[in-house]
Short mmCIF file of C-alpha atoms in Angstrom, two decimals:
data_model
loop_
_atom_site.label_atom_id
_atom_site.label_comp_id
_atom_site.label_asym_id
_atom_site.label_seq_id
_atom_site.Cartn_x
_atom_site.Cartn_y
_atom_site.Cartn_z
CA MET A 1 -11.24 -63.29 -12.84
CA THR A 2 -14.54 -60.84 -11.98
CA ILE A 3 -13.26 -57.33 -9.92
CA PHE A 4 -16.49 -56.17 -8.41
CA PRO A 5 -16.67 -52.78 -7.32
CA GLY A 6 -18.20 -52.53 -4.03
CA ARG A 7 -14.75 -55.16 -2.35
CA ARG A 8 -12.30 -52.19 -4.76
CA ARG A 9 -14.48 -49.91 -1.85
CA ALA A 10 -13.65 -51.35 0.99
CA ALA A 11 -10.17 -52.99 0.37
CA LEU A 12 -9.38 -49.63 -0.32
CA ALA A 13 -11.16 -48.04 3.02
CA LEU A 14 -9.54 -50.43 4.76
CA ALA A 15 -6.55 -49.50 3.73
CA LEU A 16 -6.45 -45.96 4.70
CA SER A 17 -7.85 -46.73 7.74
CA GLY A 18 -4.63 -49.33 8.49
CA VAL A 19 -3.05 -45.43 7.70
CA LEU A 20 -4.69 -43.69 9.89
CA ALA A 21 -5.25 -45.17 12.39
CA LEU A 22 -1.11 -44.92 12.56
CA THR A 23 -1.40 -40.97 11.93
CA VAL A 24 -3.62 -40.18 15.01
CA THR A 25 -0.35 -43.54 17.49
CA ALA A 26 1.16 -40.36 16.57
CA CYS A 27 -0.13 -37.05 16.59
CA GLY A 28 -1.08 -38.52 20.12
CA ASP A 29 -4.48 -37.98 18.20
CA ASP A 30 -8.44 -39.53 20.71
CA GLY A 31 -8.89 -42.15 18.23
CA SER A 32 -11.32 -39.93 15.90
CA GLY A 33 -11.71 -41.70 12.78
CA ALA A 34 -13.91 -40.67 9.97
CA GLY A 35 -16.14 -37.64 9.50
CA GLY A 36 -13.80 -35.78 11.54
CA GLU A 37 -12.35 -35.77 14.98
CA GLY A 38 -14.19 -36.40 17.00
CA THR A 39 -13.60 -35.19 21.24
CA GLU A 40 -14.45 -36.30 24.58
CA GLY A 41 -16.26 -33.70 25.53
CA SER A 42 -17.43 -31.92 28.57
CA GLY A 43 -20.08 -35.17 29.63
CA LYS A 44 -23.02 -33.07 28.91
CA GLY A 45 -24.96 -31.33 26.41
CA LYS A 46 -26.51 -32.61 23.95
CA ILE A 47 -25.93 -36.35 21.65
CA THR A 48 -28.02 -37.64 18.52
CA PHE A 49 -28.35 -41.46 18.38
CA TRP A 50 -30.03 -43.71 15.32
CA ASP A 51 -32.07 -45.96 16.05
CA ASN A 52 -31.19 -48.71 13.49
CA ASN A 53 -34.81 -50.92 13.51
CA GLY A 54 -36.84 -46.54 13.50
CA GLY A 55 -40.44 -47.44 13.11
CA VAL A 56 -40.27 -50.79 14.75
CA ARG A 57 -38.79 -50.67 18.17
CA THR A 58 -39.50 -46.56 18.44
CA ASP A 59 -41.53 -46.30 21.59
CA VAL A 60 -39.29 -48.33 24.02
CA TRP A 61 -36.27 -46.31 22.73
CA LYS A 62 -38.16 -43.31 23.41
CA GLU A 63 -39.24 -44.71 26.49
CA ILE A 64 -35.13 -45.92 27.12
CA ILE A 65 -33.85 -41.99 27.05
CA ALA A 66 -37.42 -40.98 28.86
CA ASP A 67 -35.35 -43.02 31.50
CA PHE A 68 -31.58 -42.15 30.95
CA GLU A 69 -32.04 -38.31 30.98
CA LYS A 70 -34.08 -39.11 34.24
CA ALA A 71 -31.12 -40.04 35.63
CA ASN A 72 -29.15 -38.33 33.56
CA PRO A 73 -30.77 -33.87 33.38
CA ASP A 74 -27.41 -32.65 31.85
CA ILE A 75 -27.75 -34.42 28.87
CA ASP A 76 -29.71 -34.21 26.64
CA VAL A 77 -30.36 -37.28 23.67
CA GLU A 78 -32.08 -36.37 19.61
CA TYR A 79 -33.77 -39.31 18.81
CA VAL A 80 -33.60 -40.46 14.86
CA GLY A 81 -35.05 -43.29 13.79
CA VAL A 82 -33.73 -45.16 11.33
CA ALA A 83 -35.74 -48.16 9.06
CA SER A 84 -32.72 -50.97 8.84
CA LYS A 85 -34.01 -51.77 4.97
CA GLU A 86 -32.15 -47.82 4.94
CA VAL A 87 -28.92 -47.49 7.48
CA GLN A 88 -26.40 -48.79 6.01
CA SER A 89 -26.53 -46.83 3.04
CA LYS A 90 -28.27 -43.58 5.74
CA TYR A 91 -24.84 -44.89 7.67
CA ASP A 92 -22.39 -44.91 4.23
CA THR A 93 -23.86 -41.81 2.60
CA ALA A 94 -22.44 -39.78 6.84
CA ILE A 95 -19.21 -41.06 7.63
CA GLN A 96 -18.50 -39.55 3.19
CA GLY A 97 -20.11 -36.28 4.88
CA GLY A 98 -18.74 -36.13 8.09
CA ALA A 99 -22.85 -35.82 9.81
CA LEU A 100 -22.20 -38.77 11.67
CA PRO A 101 -24.14 -38.99 15.10
CA ASP A 102 -23.29 -39.68 18.97
CA VAL A 103 -24.22 -42.93 19.17
CA GLY A 104 -25.91 -45.72 16.89
CA GLY A 105 -27.23 -49.01 16.40
CA VAL A 106 -25.15 -51.42 13.97
CA GLY A 107 -25.94 -54.91 13.14
CA ALA A 108 -23.27 -57.46 13.49
CA ALA A 109 -24.15 -57.64 9.40
CA MET A 110 -23.11 -53.94 8.11
CA LEU A 111 -19.86 -53.92 11.58
CA ALA A 112 -17.25 -54.51 9.55
CA GLY A 113 -17.50 -51.94 7.03
CA ILE A 114 -18.55 -48.54 8.67
CA ALA A 115 -15.45 -49.66 11.34
CA ALA A 116 -13.12 -50.59 8.31
CA GLN A 117 -13.43 -46.57 7.18
CA GLY A 118 -12.10 -45.69 10.99
CA ALA A 119 -15.68 -44.03 12.00
CA LEU A 120 -16.57 -46.09 14.85
CA GLU A 121 -14.29 -46.35 18.31
CA PRO A 122 -12.81 -48.76 19.77
CA LEU A 123 -15.03 -49.85 23.51
CA ASP A 124 -12.71 -52.65 24.64
CA ALA A 125 -11.49 -50.27 27.14
CA ARG A 126 -14.48 -48.26 27.68
CA ILE A 127 -16.42 -51.71 29.07
CA GLU A 128 -13.39 -52.68 31.21
CA GLY A 129 -13.81 -49.50 33.45
CA SER A 130 -17.27 -50.05 33.54
CA SER A 131 -19.98 -51.04 35.32
CA LEU A 132 -21.01 -53.15 32.32
CA PHE A 133 -17.69 -55.76 32.76
CA GLY A 134 -17.64 -58.71 32.69
CA LYS A 135 -22.20 -58.71 32.47
CA LEU A 136 -22.24 -59.57 28.47
CA ASN A 137 -22.83 -62.34 27.17
CA PRO A 138 -19.22 -63.64 26.53
CA GLY A 139 -20.89 -65.40 23.57
CA MET A 140 -22.31 -62.42 22.28
CA VAL A 141 -19.06 -60.30 23.07
CA GLU A 142 -17.18 -62.35 20.54
CA SER A 143 -19.22 -62.77 17.43
CA VAL A 144 -19.09 -58.81 18.09
CA LYS A 145 -15.56 -58.84 18.08
CA ALA A 146 -14.80 -61.78 15.15
CA ALA A 147 -17.55 -58.94 12.61
CA GLY A 148 -15.37 -56.07 13.19
CA GLY A 149 -12.71 -57.46 11.37
CA GLN A 150 -10.12 -56.37 13.76
CA ASP A 151 -10.22 -57.85 16.74
CA LYS A 152 -11.94 -55.05 17.92
CA LEU A 153 -14.81 -54.29 20.06
CA PHE A 154 -16.08 -51.46 18.41
CA THR A 155 -20.21 -52.21 19.49
CA VAL A 156 -21.79 -53.44 22.67
CA PRO A 157 -23.79 -56.17 22.18
CA THR A 158 -26.97 -56.33 23.53
CA SER A 159 -29.32 -58.29 21.81
CA ALA A 160 -29.49 -61.57 19.28
CA SER A 161 -32.65 -62.21 17.61
CA ASN A 162 -32.77 -65.78 16.68
CA GLY A 163 -34.58 -67.68 13.43
CA VAL A 164 -37.35 -69.26 14.70
CA LEU A 165 -40.64 -70.83 12.41
CA TYR A 166 -43.87 -69.80 13.55
CA TYR A 167 -46.72 -71.59 13.17
CA ARG A 168 -50.41 -71.85 13.49
CA THR A 169 -51.20 -74.62 15.90
CA ASP A 170 -55.12 -73.66 15.46
CA LEU A 171 -54.80 -74.62 11.65
CA PHE A 172 -52.20 -77.16 12.25
CA GLU A 173 -54.31 -78.68 14.38
CA ALA A 174 -57.42 -78.87 12.67
CA ALA A 175 -55.56 -80.08 9.28
CA GLY A 176 -53.66 -83.07 12.31
CA LEU A 177 -50.65 -82.52 11.37
CA GLU A 178 -48.07 -82.86 13.75
CA GLU A 179 -44.91 -79.37 15.16
CA PRO A 180 -43.08 -78.93 11.93
CA THR A 181 -39.57 -80.10 14.24
CA THR A 182 -38.19 -81.12 10.88
CA TRP A 183 -37.91 -80.19 7.87
CA SER A 184 -39.85 -83.36 5.97
CA LYS A 185 -42.74 -82.17 8.84
CA PHE A 186 -41.80 -78.67 7.38
CA TYR A 187 -42.59 -79.46 3.76
CA ALA A 188 -45.52 -81.14 4.64
CA ALA A 189 -47.61 -79.25 5.97
CA ALA A 190 -47.02 -76.73 3.22
CA GLY A 191 -47.69 -78.77 0.69
CA LYS A 192 -50.73 -80.09 2.83
CA LEU A 193 -52.23 -76.91 4.84
CA THR A 194 -52.63 -75.23 0.97
CA ALA A 195 -55.97 -74.10 -0.62
CA ARG A 196 -54.71 -72.02 -3.25
CA ASP A 197 -58.33 -71.88 -4.26
CA GLU A 198 -59.90 -70.74 -0.83
CA ASN A 199 -56.63 -68.34 -0.75
CA ARG A 200 -55.39 -70.33 2.01
CA PHE A 201 -51.13 -71.31 2.31
CA GLY A 202 -48.70 -72.96 4.21
CA TYR A 203 -45.66 -71.15 4.30
CA THR A 204 -44.54 -67.37 3.42
CA ILE A 205 -41.40 -67.05 2.11
CA ARG A 206 -39.10 -64.14 1.96
CA GLY A 207 -38.74 -62.56 -1.55
CA GLY A 208 -38.05 -59.08 -1.54
CA ALA A 209 -35.74 -56.91 0.64
CA GLY A 210 -33.79 -59.34 4.08
CA SER A 211 -33.96 -63.00 1.83
CA ILE A 212 -30.57 -64.28 1.68
CA ALA A 213 -29.86 -64.28 4.99
CA GLN A 214 -33.65 -67.00 5.53
CA ALA A 215 -32.79 -68.41 2.06
CA LEU A 216 -28.92 -69.16 3.46
CA ASP A 217 -30.45 -70.72 7.07
CA ALA A 218 -33.05 -73.36 4.91
CA MET A 219 -30.39 -73.91 3.07
CA TYR A 220 -27.79 -75.23 6.06
CA GLY A 221 -30.28 -76.70 8.59
CA GLN A 222 -31.10 -78.27 5.15
CA SER A 223 -28.00 -80.03 3.65
CA GLY A 224 -26.09 -80.80 7.31
CA ILE A 225 -22.98 -78.46 6.51
CA GLN A 226 -21.39 -77.51 9.07
CA SER A 227 -19.12 -74.75 8.61
CA PHE A 228 -19.05 -71.50 5.85
CA TRP A 229 -16.07 -72.14 4.12
CA GLU A 230 -13.51 -75.21 3.02
CA GLY A 231 -10.50 -73.47 2.99
CA ASP A 232 -10.94 -70.61 1.47
CA ARG A 233 -14.06 -71.74 -0.89
CA THR A 234 -17.20 -71.43 0.89
CA THR A 235 -19.65 -74.39 1.36
CA VAL A 236 -22.37 -71.73 -0.56
CA ASN A 237 -22.36 -73.67 -4.24
CA ASP A 238 -21.54 -77.50 -2.63
CA PRO A 239 -24.38 -79.59 -4.70
CA GLU A 240 -26.15 -80.28 -1.06
CA ASN A 241 -26.75 -76.59 0.05
CA VAL A 242 -27.69 -76.02 -4.43
CA ALA A 243 -30.10 -79.17 -3.81
CA ALA A 244 -31.74 -77.83 -0.19
CA LEU A 245 -32.09 -74.40 -1.71
CA GLU A 246 -33.97 -75.66 -5.17
CA LYS A 247 -36.61 -76.97 -2.96
CA TYR A 248 -36.91 -74.51 -1.20
CA ALA A 249 -37.20 -71.78 -3.81
CA GLY A 250 -39.65 -74.70 -5.14
CA LEU A 251 -42.24 -73.57 -2.29
CA PHE A 252 -42.85 -70.51 -3.93
CA LYS A 253 -46.24 -70.13 -5.59
CA LYS A 254 -46.71 -73.58 -4.79
CA ASN A 255 -47.96 -73.16 -1.72
CA THR A 256 -47.13 -69.55 -1.37
CA PRO A 257 -48.88 -67.12 -2.88
CA ALA A 258 -47.22 -65.27 -5.53
CA ALA A 259 -46.71 -61.66 -3.98
CA ASP A 260 -44.29 -63.12 -1.78
CA VAL A 261 -42.13 -62.22 -4.17
CA ASN A 262 -41.32 -58.76 -3.34
CA ASN A 263 -41.84 -59.54 0.66
CA ASP A 264 -39.50 -57.53 3.53
CA PHE A 265 -40.09 -58.76 6.78
CA THR A 266 -43.06 -56.57 7.42
CA LYS A 267 -45.07 -57.09 4.14
CA MET A 268 -44.65 -61.52 4.93
CA VAL A 269 -45.09 -60.80 9.16
CA ALA A 270 -47.70 -58.58 7.90
CA GLN A 271 -49.94 -60.70 5.91
CA TRP A 272 -49.06 -64.65 8.15
CA ASP A 273 -50.04 -62.57 11.42
CA SER A 274 -54.26 -61.46 9.47
CA GLY A 275 -53.99 -64.92 6.44
CA GLU A 276 -54.63 -67.90 6.77
CA ILE A 277 -50.71 -69.31 6.10
CA GLY A 278 -49.71 -72.15 8.02
CA MET A 279 -46.09 -71.15 8.64
CA LEU A 280 -43.90 -67.89 8.98
CA ASN A 281 -40.22 -67.75 8.91
CA HIS A 282 -38.58 -65.12 10.69
CA ASN A 283 -36.12 -64.26 13.70
CA LEU A 284 -38.11 -63.48 17.01
CA GLY A 285 -38.20 -59.75 16.59
CA SER A 286 -41.22 -60.35 15.88
CA TYR A 287 -42.79 -62.45 18.59
CA GLN A 288 -44.64 -59.05 20.07
CA ASP A 289 -46.68 -58.17 16.59
CA HIS A 290 -47.83 -61.93 16.68
CA VAL A 291 -49.35 -62.26 20.10
CA LYS A 292 -50.71 -58.92 19.58
CA ALA A 293 -52.98 -60.22 15.73
CA LEU A 294 -53.32 -63.63 17.55
CA GLY A 295 -53.15 -63.80 21.15
CA THR A 296 -51.09 -66.67 22.66
CA GLU A 297 -53.21 -69.62 21.68
CA LYS A 298 -53.64 -70.16 17.67
CA PHE A 299 -49.45 -69.99 17.05
CA ARG A 300 -46.01 -71.38 18.46
CA GLY A 301 -43.02 -70.42 17.86
CA ILE A 302 -39.81 -72.24 17.74
CA PRO A 303 -36.30 -73.53 16.53
CA ASN A 304 -35.67 -73.76 13.11
CA PRO A 305 -36.51 -77.31 11.92
CA THR A 306 -33.90 -80.43 12.24
CA LEU A 307 -33.14 -82.40 9.88
CA ASP A 308 -35.18 -86.33 10.63
CA ASP A 309 -32.18 -87.82 13.47
CA GLY A 310 -32.11 -84.79 15.24
CA THR A 311 -28.83 -83.19 13.67
CA ARG A 312 -29.65 -79.16 14.10
CA VAL A 313 -27.72 -77.08 11.64
CA MET A 314 -28.09 -72.91 11.93
CA VAL A 315 -27.06 -70.07 10.72
CA SER A 316 -25.95 -67.68 12.66
CA ASN A 317 -27.53 -64.61 13.18
CA PRO A 318 -25.65 -61.09 13.43
CA VAL A 319 -25.77 -59.61 17.16
CA ASP A 320 -27.27 -56.22 17.98
CA GLY A 321 -25.39 -53.31 19.67
CA LEU A 322 -24.32 -49.99 20.40
CA GLY A 323 -21.41 -48.28 18.67
CA LEU A 324 -19.97 -44.66 19.52
CA PHE A 325 -18.63 -42.62 16.33
CA SER A 326 -15.41 -41.78 16.80
CA SER A 327 -16.74 -38.03 15.57
CA SER A 328 -18.64 -37.40 18.51
CA LYS A 329 -17.77 -34.27 20.10
CA ASN A 330 -19.02 -35.11 23.42
CA LYS A 331 -17.87 -38.92 23.48
CA ALA A 332 -18.17 -38.78 27.62
CA ALA A 333 -21.91 -38.39 27.98
CA ALA A 334 -22.08 -40.41 24.71
CA TRP A 335 -20.88 -43.36 26.58
CA LYS A 336 -22.72 -42.45 28.80
CA PHE A 337 -25.68 -43.85 26.96
CA ILE A 338 -24.13 -46.64 26.10
CA GLU A 339 -23.91 -47.78 29.35
CA PHE A 340 -27.46 -46.60 30.75
CA ALA A 341 -28.91 -48.20 27.31
CA ALA A 342 -27.11 -51.60 27.76
CA GLY A 343 -27.06 -52.00 31.39
CA HIS A 344 -29.15 -54.88 33.03
CA ALA A 345 -32.63 -53.07 33.53
CA SER A 346 -32.21 -50.80 29.70
CA ASN A 347 -31.54 -53.91 28.39
CA SER A 348 -34.64 -55.94 29.79
CA LYS A 349 -36.78 -53.83 28.57
CA TRP A 350 -35.54 -53.32 25.52
CA ASN A 351 -35.66 -57.11 24.85
CA LYS A 352 -38.35 -57.60 25.96
CA SER A 353 -40.38 -55.23 24.16
CA ALA A 354 -38.21 -56.99 20.89
CA GLY A 355 -38.85 -60.42 22.22
CA ALA A 356 -35.16 -61.07 21.62
CA ILE A 357 -32.19 -62.77 23.47
CA PRO A 358 -30.54 -60.32 26.14
CA ALA A 359 -26.81 -59.66 26.42
CA HIS A 360 -26.70 -58.40 29.80
CA THR A 361 -26.80 -61.06 31.68
CA GLU A 362 -28.78 -60.23 34.70
CA ALA A 363 -31.20 -59.32 32.22
CA ALA A 364 -31.13 -62.56 30.26
CA ARG A 365 -32.41 -64.24 33.61
CA ASP A 366 -34.88 -61.69 34.20
CA PRO A 367 -38.85 -63.48 34.76
CA TRP A 368 -40.00 -62.24 31.64
CA LEU A 369 -37.46 -64.57 29.43
CA GLN A 370 -39.16 -67.80 31.35
CA GLU A 371 -42.80 -66.51 29.91
CA ALA A 372 -41.79 -65.53 25.84
CA GLU A 373 -41.62 -69.05 24.45
CA PRO A 374 -40.03 -68.74 21.92
CA THR A 375 -36.67 -66.23 22.86
CA LYS A 376 -36.80 -69.26 26.48
CA LEU A 377 -36.56 -71.89 23.59
CA ALA A 378 -33.96 -69.94 21.29
CA ALA A 379 -31.72 -69.45 23.97
CA GLU A 380 -31.88 -72.68 24.92
CA VAL A 381 -31.13 -74.02 21.18
CA LEU A 382 -28.54 -71.00 21.37
CA PHE A 383 -26.49 -72.51 23.87
CA SER A 384 -26.91 -75.97 24.89
CA GLY A 385 -24.41 -76.97 22.08
CA LYS A 386 -26.85 -79.45 21.06
CA ALA A 387 -26.66 -76.87 17.52
CA THR A 388 -24.39 -75.94 15.16
CA ILE A 389 -23.88 -72.75 13.52
CA VAL A 390 -22.24 -71.80 10.36
CA GLN A 391 -20.73 -68.52 10.92
CA LEU A 392 -21.47 -66.50 8.47
CA PRO A 393 -18.69 -64.09 7.30
CA TYR A 394 -19.69 -60.63 9.07
CA TYR A 395 -16.04 -60.07 9.18
CA LEU A 396 -16.29 -58.72 5.37
CA PRO A 397 -15.91 -55.71 4.98
CA ASP A 398 -18.55 -56.30 2.15
CA TRP A 399 -20.36 -58.47 3.45
CA ASN A 400 -23.64 -56.37 3.68
CA THR A 401 -23.37 -55.69 -0.05
CA ILE A 402 -22.87 -59.20 -1.56
CA SER A 403 -25.58 -60.65 0.74
CA LYS A 404 -28.41 -57.93 -0.38
CA ALA A 405 -27.88 -55.15 -3.05
CA ASP A 406 -25.15 -57.64 -4.97
CA ASN A 407 -27.63 -60.28 -4.26
CA GLU A 408 -31.86 -60.26 -3.87
CA ALA A 409 -32.09 -59.77 -7.06
CA ASN A 410 -30.78 -62.36 -8.02
CA PHE A 411 -32.85 -64.54 -5.57
CA GLN A 412 -36.23 -62.86 -6.80
CA LYS A 413 -34.89 -65.04 -10.33
CA VAL A 414 -34.42 -67.85 -9.06
CA LEU A 415 -37.54 -67.64 -7.10
CA LEU A 416 -39.29 -66.48 -10.90
CA GLY A 417 -37.67 -69.73 -13.10
CA SER A 418 -35.70 -66.65 -14.58
CA MET A 419 -32.35 -68.39 -12.35
CA SER A 420 -31.13 -71.62 -12.02
CA ALA A 421 -30.40 -72.20 -8.09
CA LYS A 422 -27.36 -73.80 -9.27
CA ASP A 423 -26.03 -70.59 -10.55
CA PHE A 424 -26.94 -68.50 -7.93
CA ALA A 425 -25.00 -70.03 -5.75
CA ASP A 426 -21.93 -70.19 -8.38
CA ALA A 427 -22.39 -66.37 -8.34
CA LEU A 428 -22.94 -65.81 -4.97
CA ALA A 429 -19.73 -68.21 -4.37
CA GLU A 430 -17.65 -66.43 -6.07
CA GLN A 431 -18.61 -62.63 -5.26
CA LEU A 432 -17.39 -64.09 -0.87
CA ASN A 433 -14.28 -66.19 -2.29
CA GLU A 434 -13.92 -63.26 -3.78
CA ALA A 435 -14.12 -60.93 -1.66
CA GLN A 436 -13.05 -63.61 1.40
CA ALA A 437 -9.18 -63.49 -0.11
CA GLU A 438 -9.24 -59.99 -0.58
CA TRP A 439 -9.27 -59.26 3.60
CA LYS A 440 -6.64 -62.32 3.68
CA SER A 441 -4.58 -60.16 1.88
CA GLN A 442 -4.89 -57.10 3.78
CA LYS A 443 -4.38 -58.75 6.99
CA LYS A 444 -1.72 -59.96 6.43
#
């Protein structure tokens, strides 16, 4: 059996975190882990915050920080923006070097790997004694708790950003096309809107960083398979998923620009906003970018397509959250910031800027949510009970490595025709099955 180095490291980290936890209990420590011994501190002074989507959300975070510092003049928050594609490696480096921030944005996809190294403070008790208690969306709380892999809440959930199919209403109307609400209508539109000699394309595909989650959404959405696991084996390489991937990847260069093979989300979004491309799959986070570029009359953002019979299957999108690092020397001040940032006003402000679904239940009832159509529709689908959500295994410490570094290059090979969809899915499945087996053995 192939042993993947990343999983050996993750298993060792998970085992080590268990030893550390026992040591902490025996010594009466405060629960600090990787990166040095933390303390509650004075609740005043300076703390450092890492934004895990720096650049994209810098402005709104600076507004929230200014609001916080006005309400708490004895606390100074240093903002550090980290690009989303760099945040995993930056956290890993900081854990090894003992240079973690006090507070950081941590998405569910990387949560287990960081928590397994003892770097994050469990927040269950702090939430119970705070103004956030009973005010956080139960589904997001459970999602974050499951993602941590230890039945503890390692982040305060702040938002969910579902997958969205954005389409150009002006181009669809000119071509006499129906709204792409089903996969069959989606593929028909991708073909009809393409005129390669005129540099017009029906779709833009994500071939670079972040491609795997989008590909999985297309696979399970078309196959209708409703679970990521069948026993201890993943369904990723089920023949129906393989066929769906073949069809989806077949859009590349036929109905998409050739440059899409290197698309991360910023390139993909910029290309769609500035060109004549019919459709784009992304999450709610790019809604405001499209509004700025196109206004509200030239596009719509709708939930991802259904099967022809109306069956809707979606993969889970990682819930974003704020974590308190166990090495912090001023946990009291850091927690005050988290409680403020996740509170009604700040959570509403951040999610309105991002076009995402707020975790704070009162923020989710604010008027702006009804005015942002893609967010409203996504929230309705998410909480309607009419969609099947395939839960991705964020709890696996190596999930982020498997779904990014280990397989993004292989997905590019599928697009370029140098690797078959079956070989890609089989290789991905082998890694996932091994990671699942390792995780289960550590849980015993």
